[in-house]
Coordinates of C-alpha atoms in Angstrom, one line a residue:
M218 CA 40.1 51.5 123.2
A219 CA 42.9 51.9 120.5
V220 CA 41.4 55.5 119.8
L221 CA 41.3 56.5 123.3
K222 CA 44.8 55.5 123.8
G223 CA 45.9 57.5 120.8
I224 CA 43.9 60.6 122.2
L225 CA 45.6 60.2 125.5
F226 CA 49.0 60.1 124.0
V227 CA 48.3 63.1 122.1
I228 CA 47.3 65.0 125.1
S229 CA 50.4 63.8 126.9
L230 CA 52.6 64.9 123.8
W231 CA 50.8 68.3 123.6
G232 CA 52.0 69.0 127.1
W233 CA 55.8 68.4 126.1
L234 CA 55.3 70.4 123.0
F235 CA 53.8 73.3 125.2
L236 CA 56.8 73.0 127.7
T237 CA 59.4 73.3 124.8
G238 CA 57.8 76.1 123.0
W239 CA 56.3 78.2 125.9
A240 CA 58.7 77.6 128.9
C241 CA 61.8 77.2 127.0
R242 CA 61.0 80.0 124.4
I243 CA 61.8 77.8 121.4
K244 CA 60.6 79.0 118.1
V245 CA 57.5 77.2 116.9
W246 CA 59.4 75.8 113.7
F247 CA 61.7 73.8 115.8
V248 CA 59.4 72.8 118.7
P249 CA 58.4 69.3 117.3
I250 CA 61.7 68.1 116.5
V251 CA 63.5 69.5 119.4
T252 CA 60.8 67.9 121.6
A253 CA 61.2 64.4 119.9
A254 CA 65.0 64.6 120.1
G255 CA 64.9 65.5 123.8
L256 CA 62.4 62.8 124.6
G257 CA 64.1 60.3 122.4
I258 CA 67.5 61.0 124.2
T259 CA 66.1 60.8 127.6
L260 CA 64.4 57.4 126.9
Y261 CA 67.8 56.1 125.3
A262 CA 69.6 57.1 128.5
G263 CA 67.1 55.2 130.5
G264 CA 67.3 52.2 128.2
L265 CA 71.3 52.3 128.8
F266 CA 70.8 51.9 132.4
G267 CA 67.9 49.4 132.3
F268 CA 65.1 51.8 133.2
L269 CA 63.5 52.0 129.6
K270 CA 59.8 51.4 130.9
E271 CA 60.1 53.5 133.9
T272 CA 61.5 56.4 132.0
A273 CA 58.7 56.0 129.4
V274 CA 56.0 56.1 132.1
L275 CA 57.6 59.0 133.9
L276 CA 57.6 61.0 130.5
Y277 CA 54.1 60.1 129.6
A278 CA 52.9 61.2 133.0
A279 CA 54.8 64.6 132.8
G280 CA 53.2 65.3 129.6
F281 CA 49.9 65.3 131.4
A282 CA 51.3 67.8 133.7
G283 CA 52.6 70.1 130.8
T284 CA 49.1 69.9 129.4
V285 CA 47.4 70.9 132.6
L286 CA 50.0 73.8 132.7
S287 CA 49.1 74.7 129.0
F288 CA 45.4 75.2 130.2
W289 CA 46.3 77.5 133.1
A290 CA 48.5 79.4 130.8
A291 CA 45.7 79.7 128.3
L292 CA 43.1 80.7 130.8
T293 CA 45.4 83.3 132.5
R294 CA 46.3 84.7 128.8
R295 CA 50.0 84.0 129.5
F296 CA 49.9 81.6 126.2
T297 CA 48.1 82.1 122.9
F298 CA 48.2 79.7 119.8
P299 CA 50.2 80.9 116.8
K300 CA 48.1 82.3 114.0
L301 CA 47.4 79.9 111.2
S302 CA 49.1 81.3 108.1
M303 CA 48.5 80.3 104.6
F304 CA 51.9 78.1 104.7
G305 CA 50.7 76.7 108.0
F306 CA 47.4 75.7 106.4
F307 CA 49.0 73.9 103.6
F308 CA 51.7 72.2 105.7
A309 CA 49.1 70.9 108.2
S310 CA 46.7 69.8 105.4
S311 CA 49.3 67.8 103.7
S312 CA 50.6 66.3 107.0
V313 CA 47.0 65.0 107.9
L314 CA 46.4 63.9 104.5
F315 CA 49.7 61.6 104.6
A316 CA 49.0 60.5 108.3
V317 CA 45.8 59.0 107.3
L318 CA 47.4 57.1 104.4
I319 CA 50.3 56.0 106.5
W320 CA 48.1 54.7 109.4
N321 CA 46.8 52.1 106.9
L322 CA 50.2 51.2 105.4
K323 CA 52.1 48.1 106.3
L324 CA 55.9 47.5 106.4
L325 CA 57.4 46.2 103.2
H326 CA 61.2 46.9 102.7
Y327 CA 63.5 43.9 103.5
D328 CA 65.5 45.8 106.2
N329 CA 62.5 46.4 108.3
F330 CA 62.6 42.6 108.8
S331 CA 66.2 42.3 109.2
H332 CA 66.6 44.9 111.8
W333 CA 64.5 48.2 112.1
A334 CA 61.1 46.7 112.7
V335 CA 62.4 43.7 114.7
V336 CA 64.3 46.1 117.3
V337 CA 61.1 48.0 117.7
K338 CA 59.1 44.8 118.3
Y339 CA 61.6 43.5 120.7
M340 CA 61.8 46.8 122.9
L341 CA 57.9 46.8 122.9
S342 CA 58.0 43.2 123.9
T343 CA 60.6 43.2 126.5
D344 CA 61.1 46.9 127.6
H345 CA 64.8 46.8 127.4
F346 CA 67.6 47.0 125.0
A347 CA 69.2 43.9 123.4
D348 CA 71.9 42.2 125.3
A349 CA 74.3 39.4 124.4
S350 CA 71.8 36.8 125.0
T351 CA 69.2 37.9 122.7
E352 CA 68.8 35.6 119.7
L353 CA 66.0 37.5 117.7
L354 CA 68.1 40.5 116.7
M355 CA 70.8 39.9 114.2
F356 CA 72.6 43.2 114.4
K357 CA 72.6 44.1 118.0
D358 CA 75.1 46.7 117.8
Y359 CA 73.0 49.2 115.6
P360 CA 72.2 52.5 117.8
P361 CA 68.5 52.5 118.7
G362 CA 67.7 56.3 118.4
S363 CA 64.8 56.1 116.2
A364 CA 63.6 53.1 117.6
V365 CA 63.3 54.5 121.1
W366 CA 60.9 57.2 119.8
I367 CA 58.7 54.7 118.0
Y368 CA 58.9 52.7 121.2
Y369 CA 57.6 55.6 123.2
V370 CA 54.7 56.3 120.8
C371 CA 53.7 52.6 120.4
R372 CA 54.0 52.0 124.2
F373 CA 51.1 54.0 124.9
A374 CA 49.3 54.5 121.5
G375 CA 49.3 50.9 120.1
H376 CA 51.6 48.3 118.6
S377 CA 50.3 48.1 115.0
Q378 CA 52.4 48.6 112.1
G379 CA 50.5 51.7 111.2
I380 CA 51.4 53.4 114.5
M381 CA 55.0 52.4 113.9
L382 CA 55.1 54.3 110.8
L383 CA 53.2 57.2 112.1
A384 CA 55.9 57.4 114.8
H385 CA 58.7 57.1 112.4
N386 CA 57.2 59.8 109.9
S387 CA 56.4 62.3 112.7
L388 CA 60.0 62.7 112.8
I389 CA 60.4 63.2 109.1
F390 CA 57.6 65.7 109.0
S391 CA 59.1 67.5 112.0
C392 CA 62.2 67.8 110.4
F393 CA 60.7 69.2 107.2
F394 CA 58.8 71.8 109.5
A395 CA 62.0 72.8 111.1
V396 CA 63.5 73.3 107.5
F397 CA 60.9 75.8 106.9
G398 CA 62.0 77.9 109.8
W399 CA 65.2 78.7 107.7
V400 CA 62.9 81.5 106.2
R401 CA 63.4 84.8 107.9
E402 CA 61.0 86.9 105.7
R403 CA 57.6 85.3 106.7
R404 CA 55.6 87.7 104.7
R405 CA 57.1 86.4 101.4
F406 CA 55.0 83.3 100.6
L407 CA 57.2 82.7 97.5
L408 CA 60.0 81.8 99.9
Y409 CA 57.7 78.9 101.5
A410 CA 56.5 77.9 98.0
F411 CA 60.1 77.5 96.9
L412 CA 61.2 75.3 100.0
G413 CA 58.1 73.5 99.7
M414 CA 58.6 72.5 96.1
G415 CA 62.3 71.4 96.8
C416 CA 61.5 69.5 99.9
S417 CA 58.8 67.5 97.8
M418 CA 61.1 66.9 95.2
L419 CA 63.6 65.3 97.6
S420 CA 61.0 62.5 97.6
Y421 CA 62.6 61.3 94.2
L422 CA 65.8 60.4 96.2
N423 CA 63.8 58.1 98.6
L424 CA 61.8 56.2 95.9
T425 CA 63.8 53.1 96.7
I426 CA 62.5 52.8 100.3
R427 CA 59.6 55.5 100.5
I428 CA 58.3 56.2 103.8
N429 CA 56.2 53.2 104.4
N430 CA 59.2 52.0 106.5
L431 CA 61.2 52.4 109.4
L432 CA 64.4 52.7 107.7
V433 CA 66.7 55.9 108.7
D434 CA 68.4 56.8 105.5
F435 CA 66.1 59.4 104.6
L436 CA 65.7 60.7 108.3
L437 CA 69.4 61.3 108.7
P438 CA 69.9 64.2 106.1
L439 CA 66.7 65.7 107.3
L440 CA 67.8 66.0 110.8
T441 CA 70.9 67.5 109.7
M442 CA 69.0 70.1 107.7
A443 CA 66.9 70.7 110.9
G444 CA 69.9 71.3 112.8
I445 CA 71.6 73.6 110.4
S446 CA 68.1 75.5 110.2
A447 CA 68.0 75.9 114.0
A448 CA 71.4 77.2 114.3
N449 CA 70.9 79.7 111.4
R450 CA 67.7 81.0 113.0
M451 CA 68.8 81.3 116.5
K452 CA 72.4 82.2 116.0
E453 CA 71.8 85.5 117.8
E454 CA 70.7 83.6 121.0
L455 CA 73.6 81.6 122.0
L456 CA 72.0 79.4 124.8
K457 CA 68.9 78.5 122.7
M458 CA 71.1 77.7 119.7
S459 CA 73.4 75.5 121.5
V460 CA 70.9 73.5 123.5
C461 CA 68.9 72.9 120.3
V462 CA 72.0 71.8 118.1
M463 CA 73.3 69.8 121.1
L464 CA 69.9 67.9 121.3
L465 CA 69.5 67.4 117.4
T466 CA 73.2 66.5 116.9
G467 CA 73.2 63.9 119.8
Y468 CA 70.0 62.5 118.6
T469 CA 71.3 62.3 115.0
G470 CA 74.5 60.4 116.3
I471 CA 72.6 57.6 117.8
I472 CA 70.1 57.0 114.7
K473 CA 72.7 55.0 112.9
D474 CA 76.5 54.4 112.8
T475 CA 76.9 56.9 110.0
G476 CA 74.7 59.3 112.0
A477 CA 77.8 60.7 113.5
V478 CA 79.0 61.9 110.2
F479 CA 75.6 63.7 109.6
A480 CA 75.7 65.1 113.2
G481 CA 79.2 66.4 112.6
I482 CA 78.1 68.3 109.6
A483 CA 75.4 70.2 111.5
F484 CA 78.0 70.8 114.3
L485 CA 80.3 72.3 111.8
Y486 CA 77.8 74.8 110.5
Y487 CA 76.9 75.7 114.2
V488 CA 80.7 76.4 114.9
W489 CA 80.6 78.7 111.7
C490 CA 77.6 80.6 113.1
I491 CA 79.4 81.0 116.4
C492 CA 82.4 82.3 114.9
S493 CA 80.7 84.7 112.3
S494 CA 77.7 86.1 113.8
P495 CA 77.0 88.6 116.5
V496 CA 75.7 86.7 119.4
R497 CA 73.5 87.8 122.2
Y498 CA 74.6 86.5 125.6
R499 CA 72.3 88.2 128.0
P500 CA 68.5 88.5 128.0
S501 CA 69.2 92.3 128.0
G502 CA 71.0 91.9 124.7
K503 CA 74.2 93.5 125.8
E504 CA 77.4 91.7 124.5
L505 CA 80.3 90.9 126.5
R506 CA 83.7 92.4 125.9
M507 CA 86.7 90.8 124.7
P508 CA 88.3 88.5 126.0
G509 CA 85.0 87.4 127.9
R510 CA 83.1 87.2 124.4
L511 CA 85.8 84.9 123.1
A512 CA 85.7 82.7 126.2
V513 CA 82.1 82.1 126.0
R514 CA 82.1 81.1 122.3
I515 CA 84.8 78.7 123.0
A516 CA 83.0 77.1 126.1
A517 CA 79.8 77.1 124.0
V518 CA 81.5 75.2 121.3
L519 CA 83.1 72.7 123.6
L520 CA 80.2 72.1 125.9
T521 CA 77.8 71.7 122.8
G522 CA 80.1 69.4 121.1
A523 CA 80.7 67.2 124.2
G524 CA 77.0 67.2 124.8
G525 CA 76.2 66.1 121.4
A526 CA 78.8 63.2 121.4
L527 CA 77.8 62.2 124.8
P528 CA 74.8 59.8 123.5
Y529 CA 77.0 58.0 120.8
I530 CA 79.8 57.5 123.5
G531 CA 77.1 56.1 125.8
W532 CA 76.1 53.6 123.0
K533 CA 79.7 52.5 122.6
W534 CA 80.0 52.0 126.5
Y535 CA 76.8 49.8 126.2
L536 CA 78.3 47.7 123.4
A537 CA 81.5 47.2 125.5
S538 CA 79.5 46.2 128.7
A539 CA 76.2 44.6 128.1
L540 CA 77.3 43.2 124.5
D541 CA 81.0 42.3 125.6
G542 CA 82.3 40.0 123.0
Y543 CA 79.6 40.5 120.1
A544 CA 81.0 41.0 117.0
G545 CA 79.0 43.2 114.8
K546 CA 78.0 43.1 111.0
F547 CA 81.0 45.1 110.0
S548 CA 83.4 44.0 112.7
A549 CA 86.2 41.6 112.2
G550 CA 85.3 38.3 113.5
A551 CA 81.6 38.7 112.7
G552 CA 81.6 35.4 110.9
Q553 CA 82.2 36.7 107.5
S554 CA 85.5 38.1 106.5
A555 CA 86.0 41.3 104.5
A556 CA 86.9 41.1 100.8
E557 CA 90.4 39.6 100.0
P558 CA 93.0 42.0 98.3
E559 CA 92.4 40.2 94.9
L560 CA 88.9 41.6 95.0
Y561 CA 89.8 45.2 95.7
G562 CA 90.1 46.0 92.0
T563 CA 86.8 44.5 91.1
I564 CA 84.8 46.1 93.9
T565 CA 86.5 49.5 93.1
R566 CA 85.8 49.5 89.5
E567 CA 82.2 48.4 90.2
F568 CA 81.9 51.3 92.9
F569 CA 83.2 53.9 90.5
H570 CA 80.9 52.6 87.6
S571 CA 77.9 52.8 89.9
A572 CA 78.9 56.1 91.3
F573 CA 79.1 57.9 87.8
S574 CA 76.2 55.9 86.1
V575 CA 73.2 58.0 84.8
A576 CA 71.0 55.1 85.8
E577 CA 71.7 55.7 89.3
R578 CA 69.2 58.0 91.0
S579 CA 71.9 59.5 93.2
F580 CA 74.0 60.6 90.2
Q581 CA 70.9 61.9 88.3
A582 CA 70.2 64.2 91.1
F583 CA 73.9 65.4 91.4
L584 CA 73.8 66.5 87.6
L585 CA 70.4 68.1 88.1
C586 CA 71.6 70.1 91.1
T587 CA 74.8 71.1 89.4
I588 CA 72.8 72.4 86.3
L589 CA 70.3 74.2 88.3
T590 CA 73.0 75.8 90.5
V591 CA 74.9 77.0 87.6
G592 CA 71.9 78.3 86.0
A593 CA 70.6 80.0 89.1
V594 CA 73.9 81.8 89.8
L595 CA 74.2 83.0 86.0
Y596 CA 70.7 84.1 86.0
A597 CA 71.0 86.2 89.2
R598 CA 74.2 87.7 88.1
I599 CA 73.1 88.7 84.5
F600 CA 69.4 89.7 85.1
L601 CA 69.3 90.4 88.8
K602 CA 72.7 92.1 88.9
R603 CA 73.3 90.0 92.4
R604 CA 76.1 87.8 93.3
W605 CA 74.7 84.8 94.7
K606 CA 76.4 82.6 97.1
L607 CA 75.0 79.5 96.1
W608 CA 78.2 78.2 94.4
R609 CA 79.9 78.2 97.7
V610 CA 77.4 75.8 98.9
W611 CA 77.8 73.7 95.8
I612 CA 81.6 73.5 96.4
L613 CA 81.3 72.8 100.0
G614 CA 78.6 70.1 99.3
S615 CA 80.7 68.5 96.7
V616 CA 83.8 68.2 99.0
M617 CA 81.2 66.6 101.5
L618 CA 80.2 64.1 98.7
I619 CA 83.7 63.1 97.8
L620 CA 84.5 62.5 101.4
Y621 CA 81.5 60.5 102.2
Y622 CA 82.0 58.4 99.1
A623 CA 85.5 57.6 100.0
G624 CA 84.1 56.3 103.2
I625 CA 81.6 54.1 101.5
L626 CA 84.3 52.7 99.3
L627 CA 86.5 52.0 102.3
L628 CA 83.5 50.3 104.1
Y629 CA 83.1 47.9 101.1
L630 CA 86.7 47.2 100.8
Y631 CA 87.7 46.7 104.6
S632 CA 84.6 46.1 106.7
M633 CA 81.6 44.9 104.8
P634 CA 81.1 40.9 104.4
V635 CA 82.6 40.0 101.1
E636 CA 79.2 38.8 99.8
E637 CA 77.8 42.1 100.1
A638 CA 80.8 44.1 99.3
V639 CA 80.9 42.5 95.7
R640 CA 77.6 43.4 94.9
L641 CA 77.7 46.8 96.6
A642 CA 74.9 46.0 99.0
G643 CA 72.9 49.1 100.0
F644 CA 74.8 51.5 97.6
D645 CA 71.6 53.1 96.4
R646 CA 70.4 53.9 100.0
Y647 CA 73.8 55.2 101.2
T648 CA 74.3 57.4 98.2
C649 CA 70.9 58.7 98.1
S650 CA 71.1 59.5 101.8
I651 CA 74.0 61.8 101.5
M652 CA 72.6 63.2 98.2
T653 CA 69.4 64.1 99.9
L654 CA 71.5 66.3 102.2
F655 CA 73.6 67.8 99.1
A656 CA 70.3 68.8 97.5
G657 CA 68.7 70.1 100.7
L658 CA 71.5 72.3 101.5
L659 CA 71.4 73.7 98.0
I660 CA 67.8 74.4 98.2
M661 CA 68.2 76.2 101.6
G662 CA 71.1 78.1 100.2
A663 CA 69.1 79.2 97.1
E664 CA 66.3 80.4 99.4
A665 CA 68.7 82.5 101.5
D666 CA 70.0 84.1 98.1
M667 CA 66.5 84.7 96.9
E668 CA 65.4 86.3 100.2
N669 CA 68.2 88.9 99.7
S670 CA 67.5 89.6 96.1
F671 CA 64.1 91.5 96.2
A672 CA 64.2 94.6 94.6
V673 CA 61.8 96.1 97.3
G674 CA 61.8 95.0 100.9
I675 CA 58.8 94.7 103.1
D676 CA 58.7 97.5 105.7
E677 CA 56.2 98.8 108.3
R678 CA 54.1 100.2 105.7
G679 CA 52.9 96.7 104.7
A680 CA 53.3 94.2 101.9
Y681 CA 51.3 95.9 99.4
R682 CA 54.3 98.1 98.6
A683 CA 56.7 95.0 98.4
Y684 CA 56.9 95.2 94.5
S685 CA 58.6 97.5 92.2
S686 CA 55.8 97.4 89.8
P687 CA 52.5 95.7 88.7
E688 CA 54.5 93.6 86.3
A689 CA 56.9 92.6 89.1
K690 CA 53.9 91.4 91.2
H691 CA 52.3 89.4 88.5
R692 CA 55.6 87.7 87.7
Y693 CA 55.7 86.9 91.5
Q694 CA 52.3 85.5 91.7
L695 CA 53.0 83.3 88.6
T696 CA 56.2 82.0 90.0
V697 CA 54.5 81.1 93.4
L698 CA 51.8 79.2 91.3
V699 CA 54.3 77.4 89.2
M700 CA 56.2 76.2 92.3
M701 CA 53.0 75.3 94.0
V702 CA 51.9 73.1 91.0
I703 CA 55.4 71.4 90.9
G704 CA 55.6 70.7 94.6
I705 CA 51.9 69.4 94.7
N706 CA 52.6 67.3 91.7
F707 CA 55.5 65.5 93.4
L708 CA 53.4 65.0 96.7
Y709 CA 50.4 63.7 94.6
S710 CA 52.8 61.3 92.8
E711 CA 54.1 60.1 96.3
Y712 CA 50.6 59.7 97.6
N713 CA 49.5 57.7 94.6
G714 CA 52.5 55.4 94.9
L715 CA 52.0 54.5 98.4
S716 CA 48.3 53.9 97.7
D717 CA 49.0 51.6 95.0
I718 CA 51.6 49.9 97.4
R719 CA 48.8 49.5 100.0
K720 CA 46.5 47.8 97.5
G721 CA 49.0 45.2 96.6
Y722 CA 50.3 44.3 100.0
Q723 CA 48.5 41.0 100.2
D724 CA 50.5 39.8 97.3
S725 CA 53.7 41.0 98.7
L726 CA 56.1 38.6 100.7
P727 CA 55.2 40.3 104.1
G728 CA 51.6 40.2 103.3
R729 CA 51.4 36.4 102.4
V730 CA 53.4 35.5 105.3
E731 CA 51.4 37.7 107.8
A732 CA 48.3 36.1 106.4
L733 CA 49.5 32.5 107.1
A734 CA 51.2 33.0 110.4
G735 CA 49.9 36.2 111.8
D736 CA 51.8 39.1 113.6
R737 CA 52.6 37.4 116.9
W738 CA 53.1 39.1 120.2
Y739 CA 54.0 37.0 123.2
P740 CA 53.6 38.0 126.8
D741 CA 56.5 39.1 128.9
G742 CA 58.6 39.3 125.7
R743 CA 59.4 35.5 125.6
E744 CA 60.4 34.4 122.1
D745 CA 58.7 31.4 120.2
E746 CA 61.2 28.7 120.8
S747 CA 59.6 26.4 118.2
R748 CA 61.8 25.5 115.0
Y749 CA 60.3 26.3 111.7
L750 CA 61.1 25.3 108.0
V751 CA 59.7 27.5 105.3
A752 CA 59.2 26.3 101.9
A753 CA 59.4 29.3 99.2
L754 CA 60.5 30.0 95.7
D755 CA 63.8 31.5 95.0
E756 CA 63.3 32.3 91.2
G757 CA 60.6 33.5 88.8
A758 CA 58.8 36.9 89.1
Q759 CA 57.3 36.4 92.6
G760 CA 60.1 34.8 94.4
A761 CA 63.4 36.1 92.5
G762 CA 66.2 36.0 95.1
Q763 CA 64.0 36.2 98.2
V764 CA 65.4 32.8 99.6
S765 CA 69.1 33.3 98.8
D766 CA 69.4 36.9 100.0
G767 CA 67.6 35.9 103.4
E768 CA 64.4 37.9 102.9
V769 CA 62.1 35.1 103.5
R770 CA 63.8 34.1 106.5
Y771 CA 63.9 37.7 107.9
V772 CA 60.3 38.3 107.4
C773 CA 59.1 35.0 109.0
R774 CA 61.3 35.7 111.9
Y775 CA 59.7 39.0 112.3
F776 CA 55.9 37.7 112.1
L777 CA 56.5 34.7 114.1
Y778 CA 58.7 36.3 116.7
A779 CA 61.0 33.1 116.5
P780 CA 64.7 33.1 116.1
Y781 CA 64.9 29.5 114.6
V782 CA 63.7 29.8 111.2
D783 CA 65.2 27.9 108.1
V784 CA 64.1 28.4 104.6
T785 CA 64.4 25.9 101.7
S786 CA 63.4 26.5 98.0
R787 CA 62.8 22.5 97.4
L788 CA 60.8 20.7 99.8
D789 CA 60.4 17.0 99.0
M790 CA 60.1 13.6 100.7
G791 CA 63.9 13.2 101.0
T792 CA 64.2 16.7 102.4
I793 CA 61.5 16.0 105.0
G794 CA 63.3 12.8 106.0
E795 CA 66.5 14.3 106.3
A796 CA 65.0 17.2 108.6
A797 CA 63.0 14.6 110.7
G798 CA 63.3 15.7 114.6
K799 CA 64.8 19.1 113.6
Y800 CA 61.5 21.3 113.2
D801 CA 58.2 21.9 114.8
Y802 CA 56.5 23.4 112.2
I803 CA 56.4 23.6 108.4
L804 CA 55.3 26.8 106.7
I805 CA 54.6 26.2 103.0
L806 CA 54.6 29.7 101.5
D807 CA 54.8 28.7 97.8
T808 CA 53.4 25.3 96.8
E809 CA 55.5 25.4 93.8
A810 CA 58.6 24.8 96.1
V811 CA 57.2 21.5 97.2
E812 CA 57.6 18.3 95.3
Y813 CA 54.6 16.1 96.1
A814 CA 54.6 12.3 95.8
P815 CA 51.6 11.3 93.5
D816 CA 51.4 8.0 95.2
F817 CA 50.0 9.4 98.5
P818 CA 46.5 11.0 98.4
E819 CA 47.0 12.4 101.9
E820 CA 48.9 15.0 100.5
E821 CA 45.8 17.0 99.5
R822 CA 45.8 18.2 103.0
I823 CA 49.1 20.2 102.4
R824 CA 48.6 21.3 98.9
T825 CA 47.7 24.8 99.8
P826 CA 49.9 27.5 101.6
G827 CA 49.6 27.3 105.2
L828 CA 51.3 26.5 108.4
Y829 CA 51.5 23.0 109.3
D830 CA 52.3 21.3 112.8
V831 CA 54.4 18.3 111.9
Q832 CA 52.3 16.2 114.4
D833 CA 49.5 16.7 111.9
L834 CA 51.3 15.7 108.7
P835 CA 49.9 12.5 107.0
Y836 CA 51.1 9.3 108.6
S837 CA 52.4 8.3 105.1
Y838 CA 55.5 10.7 105.5
Q839 CA 56.7 8.5 108.4
K840 CA 56.2 5.2 106.5
S841 CA 57.9 6.7 103.3
T842 CA 60.9 8.3 104.9
G843 CA 61.5 5.6 107.4
H844 CA 62.5 8.4 109.9
G845 CA 59.3 9.5 111.5
I846 CA 57.4 12.7 111.4
I847 CA 59.9 15.6 111.3

């Protein structure tokens, strides 16, 4: 049944891909991500007005209509599949390989269970967005951009964690595919090899969270790169460029609060394309004369900017209406105050120490990118006699980094809860996210310079005349080989890392909780109103900090689908007595966290990890505490 549901969903999705590529005449590179963004925004709009399920069903049905239309177009020879190139073969093969692996992965990262996976599970259970009465979601003010796409896929293909991860990673791989649309000279495989090597190396900046999670810190820069690539490739077609950029920036803005910053970067590049490039306004290719040409450009910028900002504005409206009075995590009155002025110096010093520490992955990437940029520009000037523009990308990217880092510092000083600010919570993810965009823009800029630096162009006589000499051809082939080896090595390392993580899942905290409590889905979206007390270690190799930082609580809330979960690192007879009447179940995760009384042989019944109904606890607990069963 699960396989059938998956096949039916793929058939429906193919209809939408066909409509985007054939009916809208969008280049194949951008079809997957533009389709996902368009469907995501439509679902998001339906959710804002309380019609999430109805919107999903309509889109699902319309996808089948698109599939039928694609069969008609193929039979009447109005549509033909693009030819599979060498690059297409490698990209498709690696995507399938990772898809099979991802399908068998499980969620691990802490923030999946504090928000990202919880909101998906909540939407799948209730078919609507969170409101003020929702108890299960801790951070109800987070935009649900990626969650609505995952909801759409899981709504019809299945609710497993593997399907969730496949849905999320389909966005990531669609963004990578769009980045390759940056290449204009498709007959130069070297350019694809270079971009492939660069994109695979970006995985180094994602090692903290990898792709076996639903976090969006890696997705945000990739969406920005996809938007920039689309604007560059379609900058001579004003309408298509504007629509694609509007969808991609609009969707980026509702992925996360910081998504508005990333969307703004892509929009600025779009404005630059509008101002600096000749634009074809009419299908005939005839350009308007001034002042009509200027008026069209201004109108395009204003309409695209407004359309891209509308989803973000819609979320602010939803917060003001459905969540009126709710204080978010970074809002005043959220229950945890921001840092006091006397802590500003400590936080600032720690921030700059981390920002410029060679032990930080983000700073390592910045140093490497800077060294490679200087080396590439000098090599091109001295040996190729070319003036590469890569240094301009580096300067603009550095300005972007400075402004973004300043924003992070202000967040720690004035908005973030003090206990998180003093330890710079999330610093690695925040910095690696913007550094991924910085490195990605340099890679795209270097590719553009390489494309303009070949001594011999490929003309209508064929690619066999594309080299100045046999030695140049040999160097070209050797360079392609080296780049492919480096890229495949990074992908192989990522694949092996994920495989090892999958093998060790049963020993992880989520794996142990799932084995004891199961992954619970209740009909009609109702939450488990039972109250749970969890006993877990908070120290040692296995449990270091997992109780004090809230990880155990969040993981248990997700799998139990219960908002009332408390955690203790020391459970003894006195604790049980004090908790009498407060809890319905006790989940013993680590027996080392329980102090057993040797005088009661009945305790053998609870000397193993498990979920225990308090009604089934040994009678001696009632007698020893004097308070009755808890």
